[in-house]
């Protein structure tokens, strides 16, 4: 989104100038692609995790500014609301024992951050949506004290022109309104980056789109919002509705939402950046002084600042990223579908599954996306979000007759996708010990039909059966989740329910 965005207002000339700069940026990107000016393959991956701050009672704590002061590390940053933080892990080269190294780095970073939060009677919880969040927690006054969040909120609210309506019909039905985009802050996710060459970009992005549904099916971890049990992964419908600049009339006309799965397979990274300009008006028309075409003509690497900023306000689940490192442009696919948590082991298992699967799918001689309509991939994503580990997905049939058929997500993952992920990790040069450990976590989730969402829901219902009120059951579930998260054993091993009270005397 740009760290140096400063709050202010925009006039008509700002928007006209910004649109022209966007066009020049897009032309600059097109020329860079034509001239093959991008970085060579480096097999680089990166991880970002959004986190929640909670008190000993399991309720959110609006303390991110104070906690970040104590952490005092550039690896940690603010997120949209005051109960959010984000940790960024430096890029790693895929290969060897990379996943064990990542896990150790994350354990060290999160343990340190948790200790610092503890100085303020708070703790860190990795979870897709904090079950104890209340509508009163997600109001404008709890936006992080950063200009870019205030400005983005103001521009989305102005574009919408009326209150946001949340309407999510799952196990229960939630309807409410909001005067700001802050409900989006309930969504805390893991973002997985993969640097790719322009020639491989389309295959990797298409593969990542195919992989979305299996990722969510095995990794869902967001079944609750505002005291309601909704979808097994409620972040996507919440994110879509909380950032929707379209009033109902534009929705009825088929105008695309800014939180978007997409609508077609692509043949180039250019396709996605061009779509972003064609379909989505600018929210933050802030112009940089650089002339991108002059920089390209001089043999330099343009920042394409307007294109990058605009791209950051279109919330694709697999987002294209343009960046410059050491004076050389590169492209990344940013996978944004996964919720945070439950444990570091689970997060790394999800990452191993993704990086292995995407490579294998992208290298198949007859890729899945040539045998399946895009609409089926979008429907699979929706089904996985609704039903999680119990989802049924449409997938190309094996054998001579072809076509597609419906299959249990766990059967698909266990029988077809885990072997592909293993082959993909082998292709990256990941050692067998890492492959076996982390893909084994995914296999066990499938065997036991357990993920973070199913554990949360089962524990919540067990608490209700014990006589707790809904609010008390959600708080107790959150506290128990936090305890088990910090113990670190993967979620498929967690006992369902609350611990038995210790008898006195």
PDB file of N, CA and C in Angstrom, residues 75-129:
ATOM      1  N   UNK A  75      10.930  -6.181  11.368  1.00  0.00           N
ATOM      2  CA  UNK A  75      10.209  -7.375  10.919  1.00  0.00           C
ATOM      3  C   UNK A  75       8.730  -7.302  11.275  1.00  0.00           C
ATOM      4  N   UNK A  76       8.381  -6.439  12.247  1.00  0.00           N
ATOM      5  CA  UNK A  76       7.001  -6.314  12.694  1.00  0.00           C
ATOM      6  C   UNK A  76       6.463  -4.952  12.295  1.00  0.00           C
ATOM      7  N   UNK A  77       5.193  -4.944  11.801  1.00  0.00           N
ATOM      8  CA  UNK A  77       4.563  -3.704  11.339  1.00  0.00           C
ATOM      9  C   UNK A  77       3.117  -3.659  11.822  1.00  0.00           C
ATOM     10  N   UNK A  78       2.538  -2.467  11.708  1.00  0.00           N
ATOM     11  CA  UNK A  78       1.113  -2.331  12.005  1.00  0.00           C
ATOM     12  C   UNK A  78       0.287  -3.012  10.925  1.00  0.00           C
ATOM     13  N   UNK A  79      -0.955  -3.295  11.264  1.00  0.00           N
ATOM     14  CA  UNK A  79      -1.955  -3.669  10.278  1.00  0.00           C
ATOM     15  C   UNK A  79      -3.144  -2.739  10.496  1.00  0.00           C
ATOM     16  N   UNK A  80      -4.269  -3.048   9.845  1.00  0.00           N
ATOM     17  CA  UNK A  80      -5.366  -2.090   9.736  1.00  0.00           C
ATOM     18  C   UNK A  80      -5.899  -1.601  11.086  1.00  0.00           C
ATOM     19  N   UNK A  81      -6.121  -2.528  12.025  1.00  0.00           N
ATOM     20  CA  UNK A  81      -6.725  -2.148  13.303  1.00  0.00           C
ATOM     21  C   UNK A  81      -5.716  -2.266  14.441  1.00  0.00           C
ATOM     22  N   UNK A  82      -6.061  -1.664  15.579  1.00  0.00           N
ATOM     23  CA  UNK A  82      -5.128  -1.577  16.700  1.00  0.00           C
ATOM     24  C   UNK A  82      -4.872  -2.914  17.393  1.00  0.00           C
ATOM     25  N   UNK A  83      -5.672  -3.945  17.071  1.00  0.00           N
ATOM     26  CA  UNK A  83      -5.394  -5.255  17.656  1.00  0.00           C
ATOM     27  C   UNK A  83      -4.604  -6.147  16.694  1.00  0.00           C
ATOM     28  N   UNK A  84      -4.146  -5.582  15.559  1.00  0.00           N
ATOM     29  CA  UNK A  84      -3.405  -6.340  14.546  1.00  0.00           C
ATOM     30  C   UNK A  84      -1.925  -5.986  14.525  1.00  0.00           C
ATOM     31  N   UNK A  85      -1.103  -6.986  14.248  1.00  0.00           N
ATOM     32  CA  UNK A  85       0.308  -6.810  13.895  1.00  0.00           C
ATOM     33  C   UNK A  85       0.584  -7.674  12.666  1.00  0.00           C
ATOM     34  N   UNK A  86       1.711  -7.412  12.012  1.00  0.00           N
ATOM     35  CA  UNK A  86       2.157  -8.284  10.926  1.00  0.00           C
ATOM     36  C   UNK A  86       3.636  -8.554  11.105  1.00  0.00           C
ATOM     37  N   UNK A  87       4.039  -9.810  10.912  1.00  0.00           N
ATOM     38  CA  UNK A  87       5.457 -10.163  10.934  1.00  0.00           C
ATOM     39  C   UNK A  87       5.860 -10.581   9.525  1.00  0.00           C
ATOM     40  N   UNK A  88       7.006 -10.072   9.083  1.00  0.00           N
ATOM     41  CA  UNK A  88       7.537 -10.381   7.753  1.00  0.00           C
ATOM     42  C   UNK A  88       8.853 -11.137   7.907  1.00  0.00           C
ATOM     43  N   UNK A  89       8.965 -12.281   7.257  1.00  0.00           N
ATOM     44  CA  UNK A  89      10.187 -13.064   7.285  1.00  0.00           C
ATOM     45  C   UNK A  89      10.966 -12.783   6.003  1.00  0.00           C
ATOM     46  N   UNK A  90      12.271 -12.535   6.130  1.00  0.00           N
ATOM     47  CA  UNK A  90      13.108 -12.217   4.970  1.00  0.00           C
ATOM     48  C   UNK A  90      13.027 -13.343   3.936  1.00  0.00           C
ATOM     49  N   UNK A  91      13.167 -13.007   2.637  1.00  0.00           N
ATOM     50  CA  UNK A  91      13.073 -14.039   1.598  1.00  0.00           C
ATOM     51  C   UNK A  91      14.103 -15.161   1.801  1.00  0.00           C
ATOM     52  N   UNK A  92      13.669 -16.376   1.471  1.00  0.00           N
ATOM     53  CA  UNK A  92      14.522 -17.557   1.542  1.00  0.00           C
ATOM     54  C   UNK A  92      14.547 -18.237   0.184  1.00  0.00           C
ATOM     55  N   UNK A  93      15.640 -18.913  -0.095  1.00  0.00           N
ATOM     56  CA  UNK A  93      15.724 -19.704  -1.318  1.00  0.00           C
ATOM     57  C   UNK A  93      15.113 -21.073  -1.048  1.00  0.00           C
ATOM     58  N   UNK A  94      14.186 -21.471  -1.907  1.00  0.00           N
ATOM     59  CA  UNK A  94      13.561 -22.777  -1.751  1.00  0.00           C
ATOM     60  C   UNK A  94      14.596 -23.878  -1.978  1.00  0.00           C
ATOM     61  N   UNK A  95      14.672 -24.801  -1.026  1.00  0.00           N
ATOM     62  CA  UNK A  95      15.621 -25.905  -1.132  1.00  0.00           C
ATOM     63  C   UNK A  95      16.118 -26.317   0.235  1.00  0.00           C
ATOM     64  N   UNK A  96      16.760 -27.480   0.313  1.00  0.00           N
ATOM     65  CA  UNK A  96      17.365 -27.945   1.550  1.00  0.00           C
ATOM     66  C   UNK A  96      16.352 -28.091   2.676  1.00  0.00           C
ATOM     67  N   UNK A  97      16.716 -27.559   3.860  1.00  0.00           N
ATOM     68  CA  UNK A  97      15.837 -27.604   5.039  1.00  0.00           C
ATOM     69  C   UNK A  97      15.178 -26.242   5.242  1.00  0.00           C
ATOM     70  N   UNK A  98      14.747 -25.619   4.159  1.00  0.00           N
ATOM     71  CA  UNK A  98      14.225 -24.248   4.226  1.00  0.00           C
ATOM     72  C   UNK A  98      13.027 -24.143   5.158  1.00  0.00           C
ATOM     73  N   UNK A  99      12.165 -25.157   5.199  1.00  0.00           N
ATOM     74  CA  UNK A  99      10.957 -25.053   6.011  1.00  0.00           C
ATOM     75  C   UNK A  99      11.267 -25.175   7.498  1.00  0.00           C
ATOM     76  N   UNK A 100      12.224 -26.015   7.856  1.00  0.00           N
ATOM     77  CA  UNK A 100      12.651 -26.069   9.252  1.00  0.00           C
ATOM     78  C   UNK A 100      13.284 -24.746   9.676  1.00  0.00           C
ATOM     79  N   UNK A 101      14.069 -24.148   8.789  1.00  0.00           N
ATOM     80  CA  UNK A 101      14.690 -22.847   9.115  1.00  0.00           C
ATOM     81  C   UNK A 101      13.618 -21.777   9.303  1.00  0.00           C
ATOM     82  N   UNK A 102      12.636 -21.766   8.402  1.00  0.00           N
ATOM     83  CA  UNK A 102      11.533 -20.805   8.516  1.00  0.00           C
ATOM     84  C   UNK A 102      10.786 -20.991   9.832  1.00  0.00           C
ATOM     85  N   UNK A 103      10.510 -22.236  10.179  1.00  0.00           N
ATOM     86  CA  UNK A 103       9.784 -22.513  11.415  1.00  0.00           C
ATOM     87  C   UNK A 103      10.563 -21.995  12.620  1.00  0.00           C
ATOM     88  N   UNK A 104      11.865 -22.204  12.624  1.00  0.00           N
ATOM     89  CA  UNK A 104      12.662 -21.746  13.770  1.00  0.00           C
ATOM     90  C   UNK A 104      12.691 -20.224  13.845  1.00  0.00           C
ATOM     91  N   UNK A 105      12.821 -19.569  12.700  1.00  0.00           N
ATOM     92  CA  UNK A 105      12.799 -18.096  12.689  1.00  0.00           C
ATOM     93  C   UNK A 105      11.471 -17.569  13.217  1.00  0.00           C
ATOM     94  N   UNK A 106      10.381 -18.189  12.779  1.00  0.00           N
ATOM     95  CA  UNK A 106       9.064 -17.735  13.227  1.00  0.00           C
ATOM     96  C   UNK A 106       8.874 -17.975  14.723  1.00  0.00           C
ATOM     97  N   UNK A 107       9.318 -19.134  15.212  1.00  0.00           N
ATOM     98  CA  UNK A 107       9.188 -19.405  16.650  1.00  0.00           C
ATOM     99  C   UNK A 107       9.936 -18.359  17.462  1.00  0.00           C
ATOM    100  N   UNK A 108      11.148 -18.037  17.030  1.00  0.00           N
ATOM    101  CA  UNK A 108      11.943 -17.036  17.748  1.00  0.00           C
ATOM    102  C   UNK A 108      11.266 -15.681  17.712  1.00  0.00           C
ATOM    103  N   UNK A 109      10.799 -15.262  16.513  1.00  0.00           N
ATOM    104  CA  UNK A 109      10.188 -13.936  16.364  1.00  0.00           C
ATOM    105  C   UNK A 109       8.902 -13.821  17.173  1.00  0.00           C
ATOM    106  N   UNK A 110       8.040 -14.839  17.072  1.00  0.00           N
ATOM    107  CA  UNK A 110       6.747 -14.748  17.744  1.00  0.00           C
ATOM    108  C   UNK A 110       6.880 -14.887  19.254  1.00  0.00           C
ATOM    109  N   UNK A 111       7.831 -15.689  19.707  1.00  0.00           N
ATOM    110  CA  UNK A 111       8.041 -15.799  21.154  1.00  0.00           C
ATOM    111  C   UNK A 111       8.514 -14.466  21.719  1.00  0.00           C
ATOM    112  N   UNK A 112       9.398 -13.783  20.985  1.00  0.00           N
ATOM    113  CA  UNK A 112       9.878 -12.469  21.426  1.00  0.00           C
ATOM    114  C   UNK A 112       8.734 -11.458  21.444  1.00  0.00           C
ATOM    115  N   UNK A 113       7.940 -11.447  20.357  1.00  0.00           N
ATOM    116  CA  UNK A 113       6.821 -10.499  20.286  1.00  0.00           C
ATOM    117  C   UNK A 113       5.812 -10.782  21.393  1.00  0.00           C
ATOM    118  N   UNK A 114       5.571 -12.051  21.676  1.00  0.00           N
ATOM    119  CA  UNK A 114       4.617 -12.410  22.729  1.00  0.00           C
ATOM    120  C   UNK A 114       5.113 -11.948  24.098  1.00  0.00           C
ATOM    121  N   UNK A 115       6.416 -12.077  24.333  1.00  0.00           N
ATOM    122  CA  UNK A 115       6.976 -11.593  25.617  1.00  0.00           C
ATOM    123  C   UNK A 115       6.795 -10.086  25.739  1.00  0.00           C
ATOM    124  N   UNK A 116       7.040  -9.373  24.645  1.00  0.00           N
ATOM    125  CA  UNK A 116       6.906  -7.910  24.688  1.00  0.00           C
ATOM    126  C   UNK A 116       5.444  -7.505  24.871  1.00  0.00           C
ATOM    127  N   UNK A 117       4.525  -8.215  24.219  1.00  0.00           N
ATOM    128  CA  UNK A 117       3.102  -7.942  24.414  1.00  0.00           C
ATOM    129  C   UNK A 117       2.707  -8.240  25.861  1.00  0.00           C
ATOM    130  N   UNK A 118       3.348  -9.261  26.453  1.00  0.00           N
ATOM    131  CA  UNK A 118       3.047  -9.626  27.828  1.00  0.00           C
ATOM    132  C   UNK A 118       3.348  -8.519  28.820  1.00  0.00           C
ATOM    133  N   UNK A 119       4.287  -7.629  28.473  1.00  0.00           N
ATOM    134  CA  UNK A 119       4.587  -6.491  29.341  1.00  0.00           C
ATOM    135  C   UNK A 119       3.389  -5.548  29.449  1.00  0.00           C
ATOM    136  N   UNK A 120       2.458  -5.669  28.493  1.00  0.00           N
ATOM    137  CA  UNK A 120       1.242  -4.848  28.495  1.00  0.00           C
ATOM    138  C   UNK A 120      -0.001  -5.707  28.762  1.00  0.00           C
ATOM    139  N   UNK A 121       0.231  -6.864  29.386  1.00  0.00           N
ATOM    140  CA  UNK A 121      -0.868  -7.757  29.743  1.00  0.00           C
ATOM    141  C   UNK A 121      -1.641  -8.202  28.505  1.00  0.00           C
ATOM    142  N   UNK A 122      -0.900  -8.481  27.428  1.00  0.00           N
ATOM    143  CA  UNK A 122      -1.498  -8.959  26.181  1.00  0.00           C
ATOM    144  C   UNK A 122      -0.681 -10.142  25.675  1.00  0.00           C
ATOM    145  N   UNK A 123      -1.208 -10.808  24.676  1.00  0.00           N
ATOM    146  CA  UNK A 123      -0.499 -11.919  24.052  1.00  0.00           C
ATOM    147  C   UNK A 123      -0.817 -11.971  22.579  1.00  0.00           C
ATOM    148  N   UNK A 124      -0.059 -12.815  21.852  1.00  0.00           N
ATOM    149  CA  UNK A 124      -0.221 -12.946  20.399  1.00  0.00           C
ATOM    150  C   UNK A 124      -0.991 -14.219  20.093  1.00  0.00           C
ATOM    151  N   UNK A 125      -1.989 -14.095  19.229  1.00  0.00           N
ATOM    152  CA  UNK A 125      -2.746 -15.263  18.766  1.00  0.00           C
ATOM    153  C   UNK A 125      -2.768 -15.259  17.237  1.00  0.00           C
ATOM    154  N   UNK A 126      -2.374 -16.402  16.632  1.00  0.00           N
ATOM    155  CA  UNK A 126      -2.466 -16.595  15.172  1.00  0.00           C
ATOM    156  C   UNK A 126      -3.760 -17.332  14.884  1.00  0.00           C
ATOM    157  N   UNK A 127      -4.690 -16.667  14.240  1.00  0.00           N
ATOM    158  CA  UNK A 127      -5.989 -17.271  13.944  1.00  0.00           C
ATOM    159  C   UNK A 127      -6.617 -16.476  12.806  1.00  0.00           C
ATOM    160  N   UNK A 128      -7.467 -17.115  12.018  1.00  0.00           N
ATOM    161  CA  UNK A 128      -8.035 -16.421  10.855  1.00  0.00           C
ATOM    162  C   UNK A 128      -8.922 -15.259  11.232  1.00  0.00           C
ATOM    163  N   UNK A 129      -9.871 -15.483  12.148  1.00  0.00           N
ATOM    164  CA  UNK A 129     -10.714 -14.427  12.711  1.00  0.00           C
ATOM    165  C   UNK A 129     -10.817 -14.699  14.205  1.00  0.00           C
TER     166      UNK A 129
END
